[in-house]
PDB file of C-alpha atoms and ligand atoms in Angstrom:
ATOM      1  CA  MET A  13     -33.742 -12.185  74.357  1.00 90.00           C
ATOM      2  CA  ARG A  14     -34.512 -12.705  70.688  1.00 95.00           C
ATOM      3  CA  CYS A  15     -36.841 -10.890  68.320  1.00 96.00           C
ATOM      4  CA  ASP A  16     -38.098 -11.950  64.865  1.00 97.00           C
ATOM      5  CA  THR A  17     -39.021  -9.780  61.871  1.00 98.00           C
ATOM      6  CA  ALA A  18     -42.614  -9.189  62.983  1.00 97.00           C
ATOM      7  CA  GLY A  19     -41.400  -8.299  66.472  1.00 97.00           C
ATOM      8  CA  VAL A  20     -38.882  -5.798  65.154  1.00 97.00           C
ATOM      9  CA  ILE A  21     -41.482  -4.218  62.849  1.00 98.00           C
ATOM     10  CA  ALA A  22     -43.972  -3.915  65.718  1.00 97.00           C
ATOM     11  CA  GLY A  23     -41.305  -2.438  67.997  1.00 98.00           C
ATOM     12  CA  VAL A  24     -40.205   0.106  65.398  1.00 98.00           C
ATOM     13  CA  ARG A  25     -43.848   1.073  64.820  1.00 98.00           C
ATOM     14  CA  ARG A  26     -44.325   1.603  68.572  1.00 98.00           C
ATOM     15  CA  ALA A  27     -41.153   3.691  68.684  1.00 98.00           C
ATOM     16  CA  ALA A  28     -42.422   5.825  65.779  1.00 98.00           C
ATOM     17  CA  GLU A  29     -45.755   6.368  67.567  1.00 98.00           C
ATOM     18  CA  ALA A  30     -43.985   7.306  70.791  1.00 98.00           C
ATOM     19  CA  VAL A  31     -41.655   9.755  69.061  1.00 98.00           C
ATOM     20  CA  ALA A  32     -44.696  11.434  67.466  1.00 98.00           C
ATOM     21  CA  ALA A  33     -46.551  11.522  70.797  1.00 98.00           C
ATOM     22  CA  HIS A  34     -43.520  13.111  72.502  1.00 98.00           C
ATOM     23  CA  ARG A  35     -42.685  15.495  69.664  1.00 98.00           C
ATOM     24  CA  ASP A  36     -43.529  18.675  71.597  1.00 98.00           C
ATOM     25  CA  GLU A  37     -41.711  17.519  74.742  1.00 98.00           C
ATOM     26  CA  LEU A  38     -38.555  16.817  72.710  1.00 98.00           C
ATOM     27  CA  VAL A  39     -38.835  20.155  70.921  1.00 98.00           C
ATOM     28  CA  ASP A  40     -39.122  21.967  74.266  1.00 98.00           C
ATOM     29  CA  LEU A  41     -36.130  20.102  75.718  1.00 98.00           C
ATOM     30  CA  ASP A  42     -34.076  21.006  72.640  1.00 98.00           C
ATOM     31  CA  LYS A  43     -35.260  24.648  72.793  1.00 98.00           C
ATOM     32  CA  ALA A  44     -33.776  24.898  76.280  1.00 98.00           C
ATOM     33  CA  ILE A  45     -30.232  23.758  75.380  1.00 98.00           C
ATOM     34  CA  GLY A  46     -30.188  23.426  71.586  1.00 97.00           C
ATOM     35  CA  ASP A  47     -32.034  24.687  68.523  1.00 97.00           C
ATOM     36  CA  GLY A  48     -35.463  23.184  69.159  1.00 98.00           C
ATOM     37  CA  ASP A  49     -35.630  20.782  66.241  1.00 97.00           C
ATOM     38  CA  HIS A  50     -35.090  17.379  67.886  1.00 98.00           C
ATOM     39  CA  GLY A  51     -38.770  16.397  68.260  1.00 98.00           C
ATOM     40  CA  GLU A  52     -39.722  17.507  64.760  1.00 97.00           C
ATOM     41  CA  ASN A  53     -36.635  15.946  63.153  1.00 96.00           C
ATOM     42  CA  LEU A  54     -37.319  12.569  64.731  1.00 97.00           C
ATOM     43  CA  LYS A  55     -41.073  12.676  64.158  1.00 98.00           C
ATOM     44  CA  ARG A  56     -40.508  13.425  60.474  1.00 97.00           C
ATOM     45  CA  GLY A  57     -37.841  10.757  60.095  1.00 98.00           C
ATOM     46  CA  PHE A  58     -39.935   8.060  61.743  1.00 98.00           C
ATOM     47  CA  GLY A  59     -42.898   9.167  59.612  1.00 98.00           C
ATOM     48  CA  PHE A  60     -40.883   8.132  56.553  1.00 98.00           C
ATOM     49  CA  VAL A  61     -39.978   4.879  58.323  1.00 98.00           C
ATOM     50  CA  VAL A  62     -43.664   4.085  58.876  1.00 98.00           C
ATOM     51  CA  ASP A  63     -44.427   4.937  55.229  1.00 98.00           C
ATOM     52  CA  ALA A  64     -41.784   2.402  54.167  1.00 98.00           C
ATOM     53  CA  LEU A  65     -43.170  -0.234  56.552  1.00 98.00           C
ATOM     54  CA  ASP A  66     -46.646   0.357  55.092  1.00 98.00           C
ATOM     55  CA  SER A  67     -45.552   0.119  51.464  1.00 98.00           C
ATOM     56  CA  SER A  68     -42.893  -2.615  51.427  1.00 97.00           C
ATOM     57  CA  THR A  69     -42.318  -6.066  52.833  1.00 98.00           C
ATOM     58  CA  PHE A  70     -39.267  -6.925  54.882  1.00 98.00           C
ATOM     59  CA  ASP A  71     -38.097 -10.512  55.187  1.00 98.00           C
ATOM     60  CA  THR A  72     -35.586 -10.223  58.016  1.00 98.00           C
ATOM     61  CA  PRO A  73     -34.965  -8.055  61.093  1.00 98.00           C
ATOM     62  CA  GLY A  74     -31.776  -6.894  59.367  1.00 98.00           C
ATOM     63  CA  ALA A  75     -33.740  -5.598  56.370  1.00 98.00           C
ATOM     64  CA  VAL A  76     -36.045  -3.597  58.659  1.00 98.00           C
ATOM     65  CA  LEU A  77     -33.147  -2.171  60.654  1.00 98.00           C
ATOM     66  CA  LYS A  78     -31.270  -1.248  57.478  1.00 98.00           C
ATOM     67  CA  MET A  79     -34.315   0.603  56.096  1.00 98.00           C
ATOM     68  CA  VAL A  80     -34.648   2.515  59.397  1.00 98.00           C
ATOM     69  CA  ALA A  81     -30.942   3.373  59.271  1.00 98.00           C
ATOM     70  CA  THR A  82     -30.914   4.664  55.702  1.00 98.00           C
ATOM     71  CA  THR A  83     -34.176   6.567  56.236  1.00 98.00           C
ATOM     72  CA  LEU A  84     -32.904   8.323  59.374  1.00 97.00           C
ATOM     73  CA  ILE A  85     -29.538   9.111  57.772  1.00 96.00           C
ATOM     74  CA  SER A  86     -31.135  10.583  54.643  1.00 96.00           C
ATOM     75  CA  LYS A  87     -34.183  12.302  56.188  1.00 94.00           C
ATOM     76  CA  VAL A  88     -33.186  13.465  59.673  1.00 93.00           C
ATOM     77  CA  GLY A  89     -30.806  16.396  59.851  1.00 85.00           C
ATOM     78  CA  GLY A  90     -28.681  17.614  62.709  1.00 90.00           C
ATOM     79  CA  ALA A  91     -26.615  15.499  65.033  1.00 95.00           C
ATOM     80  CA  SER A  92     -29.209  12.903  65.873  1.00 95.00           C
ATOM     81  CA  GLY A  93     -30.055  11.682  62.344  1.00 96.00           C
ATOM     82  CA  PRO A  94     -26.584  10.368  61.514  1.00 97.00           C
ATOM     83  CA  LEU A  95     -26.110   9.135  65.096  1.00 98.00           C
ATOM     84  CA  TYR A  96     -29.357   7.173  65.291  1.00 98.00           C
ATOM     85  CA  GLY A  97     -28.878   6.111  61.666  1.00 98.00           C
ATOM     86  CA  THR A  98     -25.455   4.698  62.465  1.00 98.00           C
ATOM     87  CA  ALA A  99     -26.911   2.945  65.496  1.00 98.00           C
ATOM     88  CA  PHE A 100     -29.554   1.182  63.398  1.00 98.00           C
ATOM     89  CA  LEU A 101     -26.995   0.435  60.674  1.00 98.00           C
ATOM     90  CA  ARG A 102     -24.687  -1.342  63.133  1.00 98.00           C
ATOM     91  CA  ALA A 103     -27.612  -3.342  64.481  1.00 98.00           C
ATOM     92  CA  ALA A 104     -28.581  -4.225  60.892  1.00 98.00           C
ATOM     93  CA  THR A 105     -25.052  -5.328  60.056  1.00 98.00           C
ATOM     94  CA  LEU A 106     -24.965  -7.545  63.126  1.00 98.00           C
ATOM     95  CA  ALA A 107     -28.371  -9.003  62.236  1.00 98.00           C
ATOM     96  CA  GLY A 108     -27.270  -9.933  58.702  1.00 98.00           C
ATOM     97  CA  GLU A 109     -29.761 -12.259  57.044  1.00 98.00           C
ATOM     98  CA  ALA A 110     -30.716 -14.092  60.224  1.00 98.00           C
ATOM     99  CA  PRO A 111     -34.430 -14.640  60.966  1.00 98.00           C
ATOM    100  CA  GLU A 112     -34.069 -13.317  64.538  1.00 98.00           C
ATOM    101  CA  ILE A 113     -31.916 -10.793  66.366  1.00 97.00           C
ATOM    102  CA  ASP A 114     -30.458 -10.860  69.837  1.00 98.00           C
ATOM    103  CA  VAL A 115     -31.902  -7.613  71.194  1.00 98.00           C
ATOM    104  CA  VAL A 116     -29.139  -6.934  73.718  1.00 98.00           C
ATOM    105  CA  ALA A 117     -26.391  -7.602  71.163  1.00 98.00           C
ATOM    106  CA  ALA A 118     -28.197  -5.283  68.729  1.00 98.00           C
ATOM    107  CA  LEU A 119     -28.339  -2.533  71.358  1.00 98.00           C
ATOM    108  CA  GLN A 120     -24.662  -3.057  72.132  1.00 98.00           C
ATOM    109  CA  ALA A 121     -23.806  -2.730  68.441  1.00 98.00           C
ATOM    110  CA  ALA A 122     -25.967   0.391  68.224  1.00 98.00           C
ATOM    111  CA  LEU A 123     -24.130   1.953  71.166  1.00 98.00           C
ATOM    112  CA  GLY A 124     -20.797   1.103  69.526  1.00 98.00           C
ATOM    113  CA  GLY A 125     -21.900   2.911  66.381  1.00 98.00           C
ATOM    114  CA  ILE A 126     -22.972   6.022  68.276  1.00 98.00           C
ATOM    115  CA  VAL A 127     -19.728   6.128  70.249  1.00 98.00           C
ATOM    116  CA  ASP A 128     -17.595   5.584  67.132  1.00 98.00           C
ATOM    117  CA  ARG A 129     -19.401   8.316  65.284  1.00 97.00           C
ATOM    118  CA  GLY A 130     -19.937  10.873  68.065  1.00 98.00           C
ATOM    119  CA  LYS A 131     -17.027  10.132  70.426  1.00 98.00           C
ATOM    120  CA  ALA A 132     -19.148  10.792  73.505  1.00 98.00           C
ATOM    121  CA  VAL A 133     -18.595   8.996  76.805  1.00 98.00           C
ATOM    122  CA  VAL A 134     -20.986   8.562  79.729  1.00 98.00           C
ATOM    123  CA  GLY A 135     -21.277  11.915  81.481  1.00 98.00           C
ATOM    124  CA  ASP A 136     -21.102  14.065  78.316  1.00 98.00           C
ATOM    125  CA  LYS A 137     -24.902  14.658  78.424  1.00 98.00           C
ATOM    126  CA  THR A 138     -25.865  12.819  75.228  1.00 98.00           C
ATOM    127  CA  ILE A 139     -27.699   9.773  73.896  1.00 98.00           C
ATOM    128  CA  VAL A 140     -24.869   7.694  75.372  1.00 98.00           C
ATOM    129  CA  ASP A 141     -26.017   8.533  78.921  1.00 99.00           C
ATOM    130  CA  ALA A 142     -29.290   6.702  78.260  1.00 99.00           C
ATOM    131  CA  LEU A 143     -28.090   3.940  75.929  1.00 99.00           C
ATOM    132  CA  ALA A 144     -24.964   2.823  77.808  1.00 99.00           C
ATOM    133  CA  PRO A 145     -26.781   1.952  81.057  1.00 98.00           C
ATOM    134  CA  ALA A 146     -29.535   0.295  79.024  1.00 98.00           C
ATOM    135  CA  VAL A 147     -26.958  -1.967  77.345  1.00 98.00           C
ATOM    136  CA  GLU A 148     -25.332  -2.656  80.698  1.00 98.00           C
ATOM    137  CA  ALA A 149     -28.702  -3.669  82.171  1.00 98.00           C
ATOM    138  CA  GLY A 150     -29.334  -5.942  79.209  1.00 98.00           C
ATOM    139  CA  LEU A 151     -25.941  -7.601  79.518  1.00 98.00           C
ATOM    140  CA  GLY A 152     -26.734  -8.114  83.189  1.00 98.00           C
ATOM    141  CA  GLY A 153     -29.866 -10.035  82.256  1.00 97.00           C
ATOM    142  CA  ALA A 154     -32.550  -7.351  82.628  1.00 97.00           C
ATOM    143  CA  THR A 155     -35.866  -7.738  80.822  1.00 96.00           C
ATOM    144  CA  LEU A 156     -36.808  -5.276  78.075  1.00 96.00           C
ATOM    145  CA  ALA A 157     -38.741  -3.286  80.689  1.00 97.00           C
ATOM    146  CA  GLY A 158     -35.650  -3.278  82.908  1.00 98.00           C
ATOM    147  CA  ILE A 159     -33.558  -2.075  79.975  1.00 98.00           C
ATOM    148  CA  ALA A 160     -36.052   0.763  79.433  1.00 98.00           C
ATOM    149  CA  ASP A 161     -35.922   1.585  83.170  1.00 98.00           C
ATOM    150  CA  ALA A 162     -32.132   1.865  82.981  1.00 98.00           C
ATOM    151  CA  ALA A 163     -32.447   4.193  79.979  1.00 98.00           C
ATOM    152  CA  ASP A 164     -34.941   6.354  81.902  1.00 98.00           C
ATOM    153  CA  GLU A 165     -32.575   6.594  84.862  1.00 98.00           C
ATOM    154  CA  GLY A 166     -29.648   7.354  82.586  1.00 99.00           C
ATOM    155  CA  ALA A 167     -31.618  10.060  80.796  1.00 99.00           C
ATOM    156  CA  ALA A 168     -32.662  11.583  84.133  1.00 98.00           C
ATOM    157  CA  SER A 169     -28.999  11.699  85.181  1.00 98.00           C
ATOM    158  CA  THR A 170     -28.305  14.148  82.334  1.00 98.00           C
ATOM    159  CA  VAL A 171     -30.197  16.955  84.110  1.00 98.00           C
ATOM    160  CA  ALA A 172     -27.259  17.527  86.448  1.00 98.00           C
ATOM    161  CA  LEU A 173     -24.617  17.308  83.733  1.00 98.00           C
ATOM    162  CA  VAL A 174     -22.771  19.974  81.780  1.00 98.00           C
ATOM    163  CA  ALA A 175     -22.847  19.113  78.058  1.00 98.00           C
ATOM    164  CA  ARG A 176     -19.492  18.258  76.516  1.00 98.00           C
ATOM    165  CA  LYS A 177     -20.707  17.190  73.065  1.00 98.00           C
ATOM    166  CA  GLY A 178     -23.120  18.596  70.510  1.00 96.00           C
ATOM    167  CA  ARG A 179     -24.846  21.941  70.334  1.00 97.00           C
ATOM    168  CA  ALA A 180     -25.635  22.078  74.071  1.00 98.00           C
ATOM    169  CA  SER A 181     -21.898  22.119  74.811  1.00 97.00           C
ATOM    170  CA  TYR A 182     -21.777  25.677  73.412  1.00 97.00           C
ATOM    171  CA  LEU A 183     -23.739  26.741  76.528  1.00 97.00           C
ATOM    172  CA  GLY A 184     -21.092  25.465  78.947  1.00 96.00           C
ATOM    173  CA  GLN A 185     -22.311  25.553  82.564  1.00 97.00           C
ATOM    174  CA  ARG A 186     -25.688  26.904  81.440  1.00 97.00           C
ATOM    175  CA  SER A 187     -26.511  23.502  79.938  1.00 97.00           C
ATOM    176  CA  ALA A 188     -26.786  22.066  83.479  1.00 98.00           C
ATOM    177  CA  GLY A 189     -30.269  21.814  84.975  1.00 98.00           C
ATOM    178  CA  HIS A 190     -31.875  20.562  81.749  1.00 98.00           C
ATOM    179  CA  LEU A 191     -32.721  17.071  80.522  1.00 98.00           C
ATOM    180  CA  ASP A 192     -30.789  16.164  77.374  1.00 98.00           C
ATOM    181  CA  PRO A 193     -33.204  15.774  74.432  1.00 98.00           C
ATOM    182  CA  GLY A 194     -31.278  12.930  72.797  1.00 98.00           C
ATOM    183  CA  ALA A 195     -31.020  10.943  76.026  1.00 98.00           C
ATOM    184  CA  ARG A 196     -34.755  11.456  76.486  1.00 98.00           C
ATOM    185  CA  SER A 197     -35.604  10.332  72.939  1.00 98.00           C
ATOM    186  CA  THR A 198     -33.490   7.201  73.417  1.00 98.00           C
ATOM    187  CA  ALA A 199     -35.390   6.392  76.618  1.00 98.00           C
ATOM    188  CA  ILE A 200     -38.727   7.028  74.867  1.00 98.00           C
ATOM    189  CA  MET A 201     -37.808   4.706  71.985  1.00 98.00           C
ATOM    190  CA  LEU A 202     -36.565   1.925  74.265  1.00 98.00           C
ATOM    191  CA  ARG A 203     -39.710   2.131  76.434  1.00 98.00           C
ATOM    192  CA  ALA A 204     -41.844   1.939  73.309  1.00 98.00           C
ATOM    193  CA  PHE A 205     -39.822  -0.950  71.899  1.00 96.00           C
ATOM    194  CA  ALA A 206     -40.276  -2.728  75.220  1.00 94.00           C
ATOM    195  CA  GLY A 207     -44.005  -2.344  74.723  1.00 90.00           C
ATOM    196  CA  GLY A 208     -44.810  -0.081  77.641  1.00 60.00           C
ATOM    197  CA  GLY A 209     -46.044   3.488  77.796  1.00 49.00           C
ATOM    198  CA  SER A 210     -43.580   6.281  78.314  1.00 47.00           C
TER     199      SER A 210
HETATM  200  P1  LIG B 310     -28.832  19.243  66.501  1.00 61.40           P
HETATM  201  O1  LIG B 310     -28.159  19.557  67.811  1.00 61.40           O
HETATM  202  O2  LIG B 310     -27.857  19.161  65.375  1.00 61.40           O
HETATM  203  O3  LIG B 310     -29.994  20.119  66.255  1.00 61.40           O
HETATM  204  P2  LIG B 310     -30.688  17.193  67.404  1.00 61.40           P
HETATM  205  O4  LIG B 310     -31.407  18.311  68.070  1.00 61.40           O
HETATM  206  O5  LIG B 310     -31.495  16.356  66.499  1.00 61.40           O
HETATM  207  O6  LIG B 310     -29.404  17.736  66.620  1.00 61.40           O
HETATM  208  O7  LIG B 310     -30.050  16.221  68.491  1.00 61.40           O
HETATM  209  C1  LIG B 310     -29.456  16.726  69.657  1.00 61.40           C
HETATM  210  C2  LIG B 310     -29.041  15.563  70.516  1.00 61.40           C
HETATM  211  O8  LIG B 310     -28.008  14.836  69.877  1.00 61.40           O
HETATM  212  C3  LIG B 310     -28.449  15.977  71.851  1.00 61.40           C
HETATM  213  O9  LIG B 310     -29.463  16.175  72.810  1.00 61.40           O
HETATM  214  C4  LIG B 310     -27.548  14.804  72.196  1.00 61.40           C
HETATM  215  O10 LIG B 310     -28.216  13.831  72.977  1.00 61.40           O
HETATM  216  C5  LIG B 310     -27.232  14.188  70.866  1.00 61.40           C
HETATM  217  N1  LIG B 310     -25.828  14.345  70.533  1.00 61.40           N
HETATM  218  C6  LIG B 310     -25.209  15.447  70.064  1.00 61.40           C
HETATM  219  N2  LIG B 310     -23.902  15.211  69.847  1.00 61.40           N
HETATM  220  C7  LIG B 310     -23.682  13.917  70.221  1.00 61.40           C
HETATM  221  C8  LIG B 310     -22.535  13.049  70.236  1.00 61.40           C
HETATM  222  N3  LIG B 310     -21.342  13.482  69.814  1.00 61.40           N
HETATM  223  N4  LIG B 310     -22.696  11.789  70.680  1.00 61.40           N
HETATM  224  C9  LIG B 310     -23.901  11.346  71.090  1.00 61.40           C
HETATM  225  N5  LIG B 310     -25.022  12.100  71.095  1.00 61.40           N
HETATM  226  C10 LIG B 310     -24.920  13.372  70.661  1.00 61.40           C
HETATM  227 MG1  LIG B 311     -31.491  20.269  67.758  1.00 61.40          MG
HETATM  228 MG1  LIG B 312     -30.535  21.189  64.515  1.00 61.40          MG
END
């Protein structure tokens, strides 16, 4: 499925709203197995993204995605800022100057960026556990809602897992029994991008 500049802007705005609405949930998830900053980091970062959308014009999906990438990389600390930033940067690079993006190809590029940067595989209890099944669903022809469903299921699967990457991995076995904050934020963003509630 394809998405033009206005569609990408609207989707990013919905994702920013959803991240803000789920800020406390993401903070609580990160308090359980991390340092408790995930919800605030993302809310702040996407706040700067919305400021940029409000104050500038963007002519292509690639320009929007590149602004999101550079904003997240420069404004969001911790593991997730550079990871999500790299994801958006890869999607932006793929988009180039084209007037539309292929959403599934963009998600696949984003996943490639996160894996290259963070070296996580499915089962490590990270963002990858939500994004990889979402990409797989998209490649299999799922709708955007179906892609978001796959991300939800993938995120839910992290509860049972022991973390092998990131701060939660310091807890070893004690990381099991908790939903991974990054997998959850990925699912929230994809649901919002798809246009549904989360
Ligand atoms: P920090 O742990 O530095 O405070 P955040 O709280 O913002 O960073 O983000 C934590 C999330 O980052 C984790 O829940 C996990 O999903 C994700 N994450 C951590 N390391 C990796 C990695 N190597 N690959 C993919 N995702 C990761
Ligand atoms: Mg954290
Ligand atoms: Mg932190």
